[in-house]
Amino acid sequence: EFGRRIGIISRLANEVEDCLNIKGDLLHRVEYESLPLPLLYAAQYSPQNYVKIGKILAKKHLVPQDAKSLLKLCFETEAFEYVRSLAQKNEAEATCLLGSIAPSKDRDALILLINSSYTRVASLCI
């Protein structure tokens, strides 16, 4: 269960990173893979956003301006804050799971792993 929580936090960081287009592959992901979680959140936020995102996704070819429009919707809906809160919840649950382990260097290392995983998400969620 601990490993699962760490995996979720790590995946959430990847979702934010993809949505922010840090590596420049947001449009590829939108066209050929699944939508990043922040975009899904923005789409479900309101019917208007759902329509706006749908219109962008319906295009035959996406351009950099489309990535900018999608990112803007994420900021307007506080989608990154939503993802950060999910990561924080998983951080708390992972930390709680370590409560049954006696204090040790190994336990401290696991706590550091949890904290650094969450910090990665939080630092991306600007």
PDB file of C-alpha atoms in Angstrom:
ATOM      1  CA  GLU A   1       0.000   0.000   0.000  1.00  0.00           C
ATOM      2  CA  PHE A   2       2.897   2.331   0.781  1.00  0.00           C
ATOM      3  CA  GLY A   3       4.437   1.705  -2.638  1.00  0.00           C
ATOM      4  CA  ARG A   4       1.109   2.343  -4.283  1.00  0.00           C
ATOM      5  CA  ARG A   5       0.815   5.747  -2.592  1.00  0.00           C
ATOM      6  CA  ILE A   6       4.328   6.722  -3.692  1.00  0.00           C
ATOM      7  CA  GLY A   7       3.494   5.560  -7.222  1.00  0.00           C
ATOM      8  CA  ILE A   8       0.344   7.676  -7.284  1.00  0.00           C
ATOM      9  CA  ILE A   9       2.238  10.766  -6.142  1.00  0.00           C
ATOM     10  CA  SER A  10       4.898  10.181  -8.791  1.00  0.00           C
ATOM     11  CA  ARG A  11       2.273   9.730 -11.498  1.00  0.00           C
ATOM     12  CA  LEU A  12       0.539  12.934 -10.416  1.00  0.00           C
ATOM     13  CA  ALA A  13       3.830  14.795 -10.879  1.00  0.00           C
ATOM     14  CA  ASN A  14       4.103  13.368 -14.392  1.00  0.00           C
ATOM     15  CA  GLU A  15       0.544  14.439 -15.179  1.00  0.00           C
ATOM     16  CA  VAL A  16       1.268  18.030 -14.146  1.00  0.00           C
ATOM     17  CA  GLU A  17       4.595  18.036 -15.969  1.00  0.00           C
ATOM     18  CA  ASP A  18       2.916  16.843 -19.177  1.00  0.00           C
ATOM     19  CA  CYS A  19       0.125  19.382 -18.859  1.00  0.00           C
ATOM     20  CA  LEU A  20       2.568  22.236 -18.315  1.00  0.00           C
ATOM     21  CA  ASN A  21       4.240  21.115 -21.552  1.00  0.00           C
ATOM     22  CA  ILE A  22       7.659  21.192 -19.906  1.00  0.00           C
ATOM     23  CA  LYS A  23       9.088  18.666 -22.347  1.00  0.00           C
ATOM     24  CA  GLY A  24       7.034  20.022 -25.240  1.00  0.00           C
ATOM     25  CA  ASP A  25       4.947  16.915 -25.742  1.00  0.00           C
ATOM     26  CA  LEU A  26       1.517  18.057 -24.534  1.00  0.00           C
ATOM     27  CA  LEU A  27       0.046  18.251 -28.017  1.00  0.00           C
ATOM     28  CA  HIS A  28       1.360  14.793 -28.894  1.00  0.00           C
ATOM     29  CA  ARG A  29      -0.117  13.389 -25.716  1.00  0.00           C
ATOM     30  CA  VAL A  30      -3.464  15.081 -26.347  1.00  0.00           C
ATOM     31  CA  GLU A  31      -3.596  13.819 -29.937  1.00  0.00           C
ATOM     32  CA  TYR A  32      -2.367  10.251 -29.443  1.00  0.00           C
ATOM     33  CA  GLU A  33      -2.651   9.326 -25.784  1.00  0.00           C
ATOM     34  CA  SER A  34      -4.889  10.145 -22.837  1.00  0.00           C
ATOM     35  CA  LEU A  35      -5.534  13.632 -21.533  1.00  0.00           C
ATOM     36  CA  PRO A  36      -3.482  14.679 -18.514  1.00  0.00           C
ATOM     37  CA  LEU A  37      -5.448  14.747 -15.273  1.00  0.00           C
ATOM     38  CA  PRO A  38      -5.454  18.562 -14.952  1.00  0.00           C
ATOM     39  CA  LEU A  39      -7.160  18.818 -18.347  1.00  0.00           C
ATOM     40  CA  LEU A  40      -9.735  16.223 -17.356  1.00  0.00           C
ATOM     41  CA  TYR A  41     -10.425  18.224 -14.221  1.00  0.00           C
ATOM     42  CA  ALA A  42     -10.755  21.447 -16.264  1.00  0.00           C
ATOM     43  CA  ALA A  43     -13.174  19.711 -18.655  1.00  0.00           C
ATOM     44  CA  GLN A  44     -15.416  18.459 -15.864  1.00  0.00           C
ATOM     45  CA  TYR A  45     -15.283  21.810 -14.079  1.00  0.00           C
ATOM     46  CA  SER A  46     -18.011  23.287 -16.263  1.00  0.00           C
ATOM     47  CA  PRO A  47     -19.994  22.499 -19.405  1.00  0.00           C
ATOM     48  CA  GLN A  48     -18.399  25.525 -21.082  1.00  0.00           C
ATOM     49  CA  ASN A  49     -14.908  24.195 -20.474  1.00  0.00           C
ATOM     50  CA  TYR A  50     -15.943  20.778 -21.704  1.00  0.00           C
ATOM     51  CA  VAL A  51     -17.081  22.341 -24.975  1.00  0.00           C
ATOM     52  CA  LYS A  52     -13.940  24.491 -25.306  1.00  0.00           C
ATOM     53  CA  ILE A  53     -11.658  21.522 -24.759  1.00  0.00           C
ATOM     54  CA  GLY A  54     -13.759  19.372 -27.066  1.00  0.00           C
ATOM     55  CA  LYS A  55     -13.425  21.904 -29.878  1.00  0.00           C
ATOM     56  CA  ILE A  56      -9.663  21.936 -29.509  1.00  0.00           C
ATOM     57  CA  LEU A  57      -9.455  18.147 -29.451  1.00  0.00           C
ATOM     58  CA  ALA A  58     -11.666  17.866 -32.539  1.00  0.00           C
ATOM     59  CA  LYS A  59      -9.114  19.688 -34.687  1.00  0.00           C
ATOM     60  CA  LYS A  60      -7.196  17.617 -37.213  1.00  0.00           C
ATOM     61  CA  HIS A  61      -3.922  19.303 -36.326  1.00  0.00           C
ATOM     62  CA  LEU A  62      -3.094  21.006 -33.051  1.00  0.00           C
ATOM     63  CA  VAL A  63      -0.813  24.040 -32.897  1.00  0.00           C
ATOM     64  CA  PRO A  64       1.117  25.639 -30.014  1.00  0.00           C
ATOM     65  CA  GLN A  65      -1.713  28.126 -29.450  1.00  0.00           C
ATOM     66  CA  ASP A  66      -3.960  25.149 -28.643  1.00  0.00           C
ATOM     67  CA  ALA A  67      -1.554  24.045 -25.903  1.00  0.00           C
ATOM     68  CA  LYS A  68      -1.636  27.572 -24.517  1.00  0.00           C
ATOM     69  CA  SER A  69      -5.450  27.578 -24.525  1.00  0.00           C
ATOM     70  CA  LEU A  70      -5.603  24.220 -22.762  1.00  0.00           C
ATOM     71  CA  LEU A  71      -3.101  25.347 -20.154  1.00  0.00           C
ATOM     72  CA  LYS A  72      -5.056  28.537 -19.556  1.00  0.00           C
ATOM     73  CA  LEU A  73      -8.178  26.503 -18.781  1.00  0.00           C
ATOM     74  CA  CYS A  74      -6.209  24.495 -16.231  1.00  0.00           C
ATOM     75  CA  PHE A  75      -5.108  27.665 -14.467  1.00  0.00           C
ATOM     76  CA  GLU A  76      -8.597  29.183 -14.560  1.00  0.00           C
ATOM     77  CA  THR A  77     -10.138  26.119 -12.938  1.00  0.00           C
ATOM     78  CA  GLU A  78      -7.353  25.628 -10.376  1.00  0.00           C
ATOM     79  CA  ALA A  79      -6.781  22.152 -11.799  1.00  0.00           C
ATOM     80  CA  PHE A  80      -3.201  22.128 -10.576  1.00  0.00           C
ATOM     81  CA  GLU A  81      -4.356  22.883  -7.045  1.00  0.00           C
ATOM     82  CA  TYR A  82      -6.702  19.902  -7.308  1.00  0.00           C
ATOM     83  CA  VAL A  83      -3.821  17.630  -8.337  1.00  0.00           C
ATOM     84  CA  ARG A  84      -1.636  19.043  -5.552  1.00  0.00           C
ATOM     85  CA  SER A  85      -4.376  18.245  -3.030  1.00  0.00           C
ATOM     86  CA  LEU A  86      -4.552  14.652  -4.318  1.00  0.00           C
ATOM     87  CA  ALA A  87      -0.805  14.342  -3.889  1.00  0.00           C
ATOM     88  CA  GLN A  88      -1.021  15.802  -0.391  1.00  0.00           C
ATOM     89  CA  LYS A  89      -3.712  13.295   0.556  1.00  0.00           C
ATOM     90  CA  ASN A  90      -1.568  10.422  -0.705  1.00  0.00           C
ATOM     91  CA  GLU A  91       1.462  11.842   1.123  1.00  0.00           C
ATOM     92  CA  ALA A  92      -0.498  11.843   4.386  1.00  0.00           C
ATOM     93  CA  GLU A  93      -1.755   8.299   3.817  1.00  0.00           C
ATOM     94  CA  ALA A  94       1.728   7.009   2.971  1.00  0.00           C
ATOM     95  CA  THR A  95       3.151   8.694   6.081  1.00  0.00           C
ATOM     96  CA  CYS A  96       0.416   7.158   8.204  1.00  0.00           C
ATOM     97  CA  LEU A  97       1.247   3.719   6.836  1.00  0.00           C
ATOM     98  CA  LEU A  98       4.781   4.121   8.175  1.00  0.00           C
ATOM     99  CA  GLY A  99       3.436   4.642  11.686  1.00  0.00           C
ATOM    100  CA  SER A 100       3.636   0.929  12.391  1.00  0.00           C
ATOM    101  CA  ILE A 101       7.351   0.797  11.595  1.00  0.00           C
ATOM    102  CA  ALA A 102       9.757   1.416  14.445  1.00  0.00           C
ATOM    103  CA  PRO A 103      11.923   4.526  14.121  1.00  0.00           C
ATOM    104  CA  SER A 104      15.036   3.709  12.114  1.00  0.00           C
ATOM    105  CA  LYS A 105      17.240   4.970   9.315  1.00  0.00           C
ATOM    106  CA  ASP A 106      15.175   2.927   6.869  1.00  0.00           C
ATOM    107  CA  ARG A 107      11.946   4.515   8.069  1.00  0.00           C
ATOM    108  CA  ASP A 108      13.571   7.957   7.824  1.00  0.00           C
ATOM    109  CA  ALA A 109      14.585   7.162   4.238  1.00  0.00           C
ATOM    110  CA  LEU A 110      11.006   6.213   3.378  1.00  0.00           C
ATOM    111  CA  ILE A 111       9.720   9.425   4.936  1.00  0.00           C
ATOM    112  CA  LEU A 112      12.244  11.357   2.855  1.00  0.00           C
ATOM    113  CA  LEU A 113      11.001   9.516  -0.249  1.00  0.00           C
ATOM    114  CA  ILE A 114       7.417  10.507   0.539  1.00  0.00           C
ATOM    115  CA  ASN A 115       8.339  14.127   1.193  1.00  0.00           C
ATOM    116  CA  SER A 116      10.456  14.484  -1.938  1.00  0.00           C
ATOM    117  CA  SER A 117       7.746  12.911  -4.094  1.00  0.00           C
ATOM    118  CA  TYR A 118       5.158  15.330  -2.762  1.00  0.00           C
ATOM    119  CA  THR A 119       7.537  18.277  -3.057  1.00  0.00           C
ATOM    120  CA  ARG A 120       7.975  17.493  -6.752  1.00  0.00           C
ATOM    121  CA  VAL A 121       4.210  17.749  -7.300  1.00  0.00           C
ATOM    122  CA  ALA A 122       3.867  20.862  -5.160  1.00  0.00           C
ATOM    123  CA  SER A 123       6.714  22.629  -6.954  1.00  0.00           C
ATOM    124  CA  LEU A 124       5.112  21.928 -10.339  1.00  0.00           C
ATOM    125  CA  CYS A 125       1.673  23.122  -9.225  1.00  0.00           C
ATOM    126  CA  ILE A 126       2.378  26.806  -9.610  1.00  0.00           C
TER     127      ILE A 126
END
